[in-house]
Short mmCIF file of C-alpha atoms in Angstrom, two decimals:
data_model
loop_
_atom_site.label_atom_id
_atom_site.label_comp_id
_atom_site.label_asym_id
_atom_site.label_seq_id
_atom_site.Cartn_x
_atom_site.Cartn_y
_atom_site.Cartn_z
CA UNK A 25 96.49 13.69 44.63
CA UNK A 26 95.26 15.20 41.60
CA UNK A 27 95.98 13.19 38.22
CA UNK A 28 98.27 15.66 36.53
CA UNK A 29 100.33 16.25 40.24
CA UNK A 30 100.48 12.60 39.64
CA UNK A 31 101.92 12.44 35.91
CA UNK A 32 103.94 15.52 36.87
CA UNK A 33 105.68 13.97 39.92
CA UNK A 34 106.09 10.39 37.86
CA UNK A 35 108.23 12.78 34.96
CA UNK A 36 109.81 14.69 37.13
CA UNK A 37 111.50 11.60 38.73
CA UNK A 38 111.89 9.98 35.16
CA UNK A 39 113.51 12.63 33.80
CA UNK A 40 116.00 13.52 36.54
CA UNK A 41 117.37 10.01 36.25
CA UNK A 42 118.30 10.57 32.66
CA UNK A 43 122.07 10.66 31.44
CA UNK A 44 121.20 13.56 29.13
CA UNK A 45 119.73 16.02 32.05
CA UNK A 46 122.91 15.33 34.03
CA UNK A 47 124.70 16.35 30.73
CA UNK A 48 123.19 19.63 30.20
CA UNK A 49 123.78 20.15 33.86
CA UNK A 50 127.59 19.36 33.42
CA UNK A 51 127.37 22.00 31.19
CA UNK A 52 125.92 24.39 32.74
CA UNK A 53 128.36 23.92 35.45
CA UNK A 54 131.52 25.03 33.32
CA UNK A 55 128.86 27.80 31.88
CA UNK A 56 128.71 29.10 35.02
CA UNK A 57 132.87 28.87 36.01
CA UNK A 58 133.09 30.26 32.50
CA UNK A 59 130.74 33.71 33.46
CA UNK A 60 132.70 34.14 36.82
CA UNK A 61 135.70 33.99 34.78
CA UNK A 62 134.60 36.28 32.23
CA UNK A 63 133.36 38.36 35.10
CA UNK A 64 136.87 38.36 36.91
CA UNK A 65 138.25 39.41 33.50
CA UNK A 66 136.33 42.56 32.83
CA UNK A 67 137.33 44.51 36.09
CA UNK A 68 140.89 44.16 34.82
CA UNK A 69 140.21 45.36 31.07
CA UNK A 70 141.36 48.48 28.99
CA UNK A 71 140.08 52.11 29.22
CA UNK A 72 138.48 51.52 25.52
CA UNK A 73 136.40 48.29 27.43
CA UNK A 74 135.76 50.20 30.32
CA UNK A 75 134.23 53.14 28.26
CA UNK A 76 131.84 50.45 26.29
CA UNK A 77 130.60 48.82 29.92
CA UNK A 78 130.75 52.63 31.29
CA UNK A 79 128.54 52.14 35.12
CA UNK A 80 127.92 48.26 34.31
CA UNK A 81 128.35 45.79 37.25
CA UNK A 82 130.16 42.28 36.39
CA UNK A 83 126.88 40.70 36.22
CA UNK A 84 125.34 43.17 33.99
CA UNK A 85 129.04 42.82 31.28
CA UNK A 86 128.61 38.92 31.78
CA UNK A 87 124.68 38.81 30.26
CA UNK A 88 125.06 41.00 27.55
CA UNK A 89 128.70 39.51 26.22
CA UNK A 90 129.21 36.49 24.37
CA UNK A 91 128.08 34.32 27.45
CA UNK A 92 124.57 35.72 27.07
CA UNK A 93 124.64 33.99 23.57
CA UNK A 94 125.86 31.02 24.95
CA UNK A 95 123.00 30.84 27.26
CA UNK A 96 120.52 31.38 24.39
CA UNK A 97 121.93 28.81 22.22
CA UNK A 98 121.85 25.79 25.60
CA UNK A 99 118.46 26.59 27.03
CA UNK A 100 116.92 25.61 23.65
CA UNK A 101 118.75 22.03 23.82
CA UNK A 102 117.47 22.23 27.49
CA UNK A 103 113.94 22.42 26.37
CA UNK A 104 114.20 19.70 23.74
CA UNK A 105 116.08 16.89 25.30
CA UNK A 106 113.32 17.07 27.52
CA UNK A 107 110.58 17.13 24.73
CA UNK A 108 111.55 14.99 22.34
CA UNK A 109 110.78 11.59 23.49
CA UNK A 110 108.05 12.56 26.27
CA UNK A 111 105.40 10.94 23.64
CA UNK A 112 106.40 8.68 21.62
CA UNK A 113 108.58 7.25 24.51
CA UNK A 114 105.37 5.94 25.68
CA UNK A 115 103.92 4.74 23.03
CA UNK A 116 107.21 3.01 22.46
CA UNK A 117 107.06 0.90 25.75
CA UNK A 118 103.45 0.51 26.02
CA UNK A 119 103.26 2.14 29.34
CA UNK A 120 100.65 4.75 27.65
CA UNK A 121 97.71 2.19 26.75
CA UNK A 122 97.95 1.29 30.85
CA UNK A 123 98.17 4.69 31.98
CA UNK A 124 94.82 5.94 30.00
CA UNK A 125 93.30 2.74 30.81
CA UNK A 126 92.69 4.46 34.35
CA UNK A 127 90.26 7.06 35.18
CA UNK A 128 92.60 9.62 33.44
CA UNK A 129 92.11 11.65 30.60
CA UNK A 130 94.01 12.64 27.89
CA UNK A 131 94.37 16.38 28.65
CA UNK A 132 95.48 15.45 32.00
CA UNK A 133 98.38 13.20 30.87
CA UNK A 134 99.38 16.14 28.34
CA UNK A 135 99.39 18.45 31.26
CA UNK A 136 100.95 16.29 33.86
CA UNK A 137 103.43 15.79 31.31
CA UNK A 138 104.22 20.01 30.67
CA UNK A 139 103.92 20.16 34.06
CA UNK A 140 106.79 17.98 35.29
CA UNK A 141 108.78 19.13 32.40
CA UNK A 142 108.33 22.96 33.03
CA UNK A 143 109.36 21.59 36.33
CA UNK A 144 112.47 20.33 35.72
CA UNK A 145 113.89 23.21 33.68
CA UNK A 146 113.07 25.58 36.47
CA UNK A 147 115.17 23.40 38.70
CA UNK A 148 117.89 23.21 36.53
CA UNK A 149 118.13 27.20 35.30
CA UNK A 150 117.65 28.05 39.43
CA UNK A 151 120.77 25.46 40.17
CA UNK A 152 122.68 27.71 37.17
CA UNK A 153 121.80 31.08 38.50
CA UNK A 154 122.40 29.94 42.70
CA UNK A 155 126.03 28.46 40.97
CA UNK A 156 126.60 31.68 39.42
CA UNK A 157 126.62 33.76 42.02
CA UNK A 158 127.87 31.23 44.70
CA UNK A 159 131.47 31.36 42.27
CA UNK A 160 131.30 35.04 42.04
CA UNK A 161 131.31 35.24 45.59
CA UNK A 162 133.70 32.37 46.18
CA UNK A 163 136.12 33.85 43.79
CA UNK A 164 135.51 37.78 44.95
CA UNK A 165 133.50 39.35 42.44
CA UNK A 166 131.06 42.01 43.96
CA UNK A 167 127.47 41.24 43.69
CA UNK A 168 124.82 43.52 44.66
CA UNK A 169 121.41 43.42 45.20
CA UNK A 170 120.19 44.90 42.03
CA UNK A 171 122.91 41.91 39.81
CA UNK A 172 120.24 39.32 42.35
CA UNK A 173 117.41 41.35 41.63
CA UNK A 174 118.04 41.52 37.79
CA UNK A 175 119.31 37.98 37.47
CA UNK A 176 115.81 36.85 39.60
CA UNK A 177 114.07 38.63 37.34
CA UNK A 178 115.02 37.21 33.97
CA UNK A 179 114.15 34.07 35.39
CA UNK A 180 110.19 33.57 33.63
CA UNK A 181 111.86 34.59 30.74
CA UNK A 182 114.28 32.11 30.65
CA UNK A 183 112.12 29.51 31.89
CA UNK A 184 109.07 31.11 28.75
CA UNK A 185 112.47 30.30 26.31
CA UNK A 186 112.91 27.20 27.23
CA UNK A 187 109.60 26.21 26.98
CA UNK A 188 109.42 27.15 23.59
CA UNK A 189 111.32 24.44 22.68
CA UNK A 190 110.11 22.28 24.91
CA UNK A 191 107.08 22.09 23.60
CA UNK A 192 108.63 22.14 19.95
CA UNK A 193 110.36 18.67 21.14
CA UNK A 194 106.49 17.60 22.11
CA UNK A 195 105.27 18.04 18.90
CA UNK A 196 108.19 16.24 17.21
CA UNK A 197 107.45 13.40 19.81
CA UNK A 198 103.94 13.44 18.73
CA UNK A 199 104.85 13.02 14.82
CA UNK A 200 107.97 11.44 15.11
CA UNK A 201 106.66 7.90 16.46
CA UNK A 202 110.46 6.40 17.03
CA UNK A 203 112.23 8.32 19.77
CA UNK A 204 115.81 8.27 17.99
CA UNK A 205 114.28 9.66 15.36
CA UNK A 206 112.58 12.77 16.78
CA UNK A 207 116.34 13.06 18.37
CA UNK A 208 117.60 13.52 15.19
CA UNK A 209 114.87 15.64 14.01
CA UNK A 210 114.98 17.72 17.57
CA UNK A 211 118.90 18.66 17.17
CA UNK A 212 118.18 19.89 13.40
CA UNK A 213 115.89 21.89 13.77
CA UNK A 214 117.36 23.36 16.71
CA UNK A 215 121.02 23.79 14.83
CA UNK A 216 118.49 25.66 11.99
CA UNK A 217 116.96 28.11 14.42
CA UNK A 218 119.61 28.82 16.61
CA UNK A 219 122.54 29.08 14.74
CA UNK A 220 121.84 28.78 10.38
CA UNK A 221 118.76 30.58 9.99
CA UNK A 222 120.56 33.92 11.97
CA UNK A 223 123.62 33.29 9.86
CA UNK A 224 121.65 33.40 6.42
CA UNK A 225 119.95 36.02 7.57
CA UNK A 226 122.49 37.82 8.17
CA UNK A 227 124.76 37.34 4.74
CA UNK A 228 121.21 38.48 3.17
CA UNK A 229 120.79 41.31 5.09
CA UNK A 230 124.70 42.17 4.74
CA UNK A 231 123.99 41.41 0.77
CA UNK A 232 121.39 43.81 0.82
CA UNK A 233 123.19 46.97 2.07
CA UNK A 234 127.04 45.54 1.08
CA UNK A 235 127.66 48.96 -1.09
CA UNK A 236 126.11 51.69 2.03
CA UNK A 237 128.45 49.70 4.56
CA UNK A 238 131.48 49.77 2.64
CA UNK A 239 130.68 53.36 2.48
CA UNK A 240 130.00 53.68 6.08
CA UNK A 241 133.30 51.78 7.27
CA UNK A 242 135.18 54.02 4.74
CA UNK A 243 134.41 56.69 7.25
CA UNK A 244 135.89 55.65 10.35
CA UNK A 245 138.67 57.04 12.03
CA UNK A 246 141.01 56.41 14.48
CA UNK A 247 141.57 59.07 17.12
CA UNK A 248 143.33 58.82 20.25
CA UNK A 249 143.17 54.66 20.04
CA UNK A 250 139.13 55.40 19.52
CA UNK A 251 137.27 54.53 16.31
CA UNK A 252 135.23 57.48 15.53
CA UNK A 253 132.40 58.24 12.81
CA UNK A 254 133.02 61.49 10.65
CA UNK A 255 129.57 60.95 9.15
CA UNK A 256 125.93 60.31 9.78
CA UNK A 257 126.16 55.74 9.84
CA UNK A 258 122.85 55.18 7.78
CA UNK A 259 124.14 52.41 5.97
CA UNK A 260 124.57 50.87 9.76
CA UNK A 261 121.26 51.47 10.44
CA UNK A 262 119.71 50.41 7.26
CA UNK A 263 121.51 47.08 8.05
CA UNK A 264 120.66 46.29 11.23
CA UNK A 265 117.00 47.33 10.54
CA UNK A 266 116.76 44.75 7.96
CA UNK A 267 119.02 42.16 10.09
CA UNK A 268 116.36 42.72 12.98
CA UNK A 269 113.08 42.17 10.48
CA UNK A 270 114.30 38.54 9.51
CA UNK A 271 115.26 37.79 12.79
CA UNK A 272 111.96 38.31 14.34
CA UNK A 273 110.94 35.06 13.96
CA UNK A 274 113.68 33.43 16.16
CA UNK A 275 112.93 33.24 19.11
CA UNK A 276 116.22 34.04 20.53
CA UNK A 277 116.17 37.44 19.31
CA UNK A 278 113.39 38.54 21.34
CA UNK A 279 115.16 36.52 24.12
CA UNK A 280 118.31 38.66 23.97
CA UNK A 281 116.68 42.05 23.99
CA UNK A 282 114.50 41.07 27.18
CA UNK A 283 117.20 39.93 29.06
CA UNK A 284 119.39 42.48 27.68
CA UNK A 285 116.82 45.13 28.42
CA UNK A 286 116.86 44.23 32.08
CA UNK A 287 120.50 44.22 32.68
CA UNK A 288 120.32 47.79 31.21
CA UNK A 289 121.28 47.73 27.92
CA UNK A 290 120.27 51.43 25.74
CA UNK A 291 117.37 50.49 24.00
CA UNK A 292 118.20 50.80 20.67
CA UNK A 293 122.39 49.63 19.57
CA UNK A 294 123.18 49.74 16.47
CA UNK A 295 126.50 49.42 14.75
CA UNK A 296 127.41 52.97 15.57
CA UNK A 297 126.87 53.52 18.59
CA UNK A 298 128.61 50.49 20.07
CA UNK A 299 131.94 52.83 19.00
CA UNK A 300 130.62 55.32 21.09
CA UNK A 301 130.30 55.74 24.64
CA UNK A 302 128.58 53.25 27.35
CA UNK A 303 125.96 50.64 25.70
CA UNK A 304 124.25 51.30 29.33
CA UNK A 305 121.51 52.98 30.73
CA UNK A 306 120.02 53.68 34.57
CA UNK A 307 116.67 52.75 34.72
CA UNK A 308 114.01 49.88 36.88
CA UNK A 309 113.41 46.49 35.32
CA UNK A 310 109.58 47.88 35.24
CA UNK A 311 110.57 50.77 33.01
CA UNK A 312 113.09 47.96 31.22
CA UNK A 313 109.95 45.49 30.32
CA UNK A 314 107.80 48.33 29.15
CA UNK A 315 110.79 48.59 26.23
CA UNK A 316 110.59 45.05 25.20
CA UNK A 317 107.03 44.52 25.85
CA UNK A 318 106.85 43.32 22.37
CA UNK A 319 109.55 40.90 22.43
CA UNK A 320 107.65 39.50 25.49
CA UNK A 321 104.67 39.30 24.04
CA UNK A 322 106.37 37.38 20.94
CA UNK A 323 107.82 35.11 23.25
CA UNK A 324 104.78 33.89 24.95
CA UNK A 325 102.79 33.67 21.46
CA UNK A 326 105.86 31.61 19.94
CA UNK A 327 104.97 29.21 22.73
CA UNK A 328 101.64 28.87 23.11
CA UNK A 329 101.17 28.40 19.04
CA UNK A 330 103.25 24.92 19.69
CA UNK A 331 101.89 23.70 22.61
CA UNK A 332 98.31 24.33 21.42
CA UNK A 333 98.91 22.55 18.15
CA UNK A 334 100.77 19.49 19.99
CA UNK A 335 97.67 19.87 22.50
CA UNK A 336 94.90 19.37 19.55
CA UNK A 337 97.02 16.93 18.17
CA UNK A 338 97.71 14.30 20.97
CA UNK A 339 94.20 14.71 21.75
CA UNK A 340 93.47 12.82 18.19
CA UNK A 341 96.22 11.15 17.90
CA UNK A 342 96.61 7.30 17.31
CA UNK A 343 98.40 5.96 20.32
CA UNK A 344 98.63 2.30 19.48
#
């Protein structure tokens, strides 16, 4: 067998043994109840709900609700329990020296490693998606071909996401020589990407255009038990403009709008026009990509700037 298969086997079985795989698991074990449940819930919802998720399916409400944020926020944490210790973990036991001590390279270790990794996320997000729809069957929500077909098909992207910060936890286990360290170091900077850096930006951007949203909201009406806009929403737009420019750099906003895109989401939603009518659209996943092309592109650059800077610098590093 070739050396990497060999490395990538060894971490696969390594890291499925682990406590903290099994915990993400757990987790994404109540995710999943949690989307069937969410899914049950919208077939039973208002007029004013049904009018928002106008020709949606179950599956296409659950992916671009609150659950689709959830999902964004745990496949990072995914990616770097796996990552953070893949290094430095053997460096810390010694079991390194003996490995490169064989007829094996550096870049192959490095690889083999990725490898199993990449490996073991894809198992786990395929065990999430087969649970998903095994409950929504179970429990009698209808799923169609094209809710397979769409779900299938945000699979790379998921798996691209994860990776991300996968091979963010590699470089932390690369610098970070003691593994409870980069742990702490892992979940921080995480917590900062995921969930502070989209808040600040957001009081900034809200800071920015406070005065032409006050405006704006001063405009809305009520009429028959609908919010409704008796004036142009620039302000709105301004705002989520801005809000979109500092959040290009997060990799979970380009994340959203793929897999948004390819459950159908309109292509552009702003403020406005979620008080209008359906935030749908009928089109193919092709013709979806093609609108997010850039956000896919963004994604795949986010991770290979990582993994070829952890790359260069294991193959320099000190390993004693």
């Amino acid at each position: 067998m070739h050396p990497i298969l060999n490395i990538a086997q060894k971490e696969v079985y390594l890291q499925l043994k682990t406590k903290r795989f099994y915990i993400i698991l757990t987790i994404f074990v109540l995710m999943a109840f949690g989307g069937v449940y969410l899914m049950k819930w919208s077939l039973s919802q208002t007029p004013q709900f049904e009018k928002l998720y106008e020709g949606a399916s179950p599956f296409q409400i659950m992916f671009t609700s609150s659950f689709s944020s959830a999902l964004s926020n745990l496949l990072p944490f995914l990616g770097g329990a796996l990552g953070y210790d893949i290094i430095n973990r053997e460096i810390q036991e010694g079991t390194i020296k003996l490995t490169l001590s064989k007829p094996l390279y550096r870049d192959q270790f490095i690889n083999g490693k990725f490898l199993g990794s990449t490996i073991t996320i894809t198992l786990g997000i395929l065990l999430f998606y087969v649970l998903t729809i095994s409950l929504a069957l179970i429990f009698g929500v209808p799923v169609g071909m094209r809710d397979i077909t769409m779900l299938l098909a945000t699979l790379p992207f998921s798996l691209i996401y994860t990776l991300i910060f996968l091979v963010i936890g590699m470089l932390i286990s690369i610098f970070v020589k003691k593994p409870s360290t980069a742990l702490i170091v892992a979940i921080i900077l995480i917590i900062f990407i995921e969930l502070v850096y989209p808040m600040i930006a957001g009081v900034i951007a809200f800071a920015m255009h406070r005065e032409e949203l006050m405006s704006a909201t001063s405009q809305m009406v009520m009429v028959n038990n609908t919010t409704q806009y008796m004036a142009p929403q620039q302000g709105f737009e301004n705002y989520y403009k801005t809000l979109r420019r500092m959040l290009y750099i997060a990799p979970s906003t380009h994340y959203n709008s793929v897999i948004g895109a390819i459950f159908g989401t309109k292509a552009e939603i702003s403020g406005a026009t979620l008080f209008g009518g359906s935030i749908f659209e009928e089109r193919s996943i092709g013709e979806s990509l093609t609108l997010v092309w850039q956000g896919i592109v963004a994604l795949v650059v986010m991770f290979l700037l990582p993994f070829a800077i952890a790359y260069t610098k294991f193959m320099k590093a000190d390993l004693r």
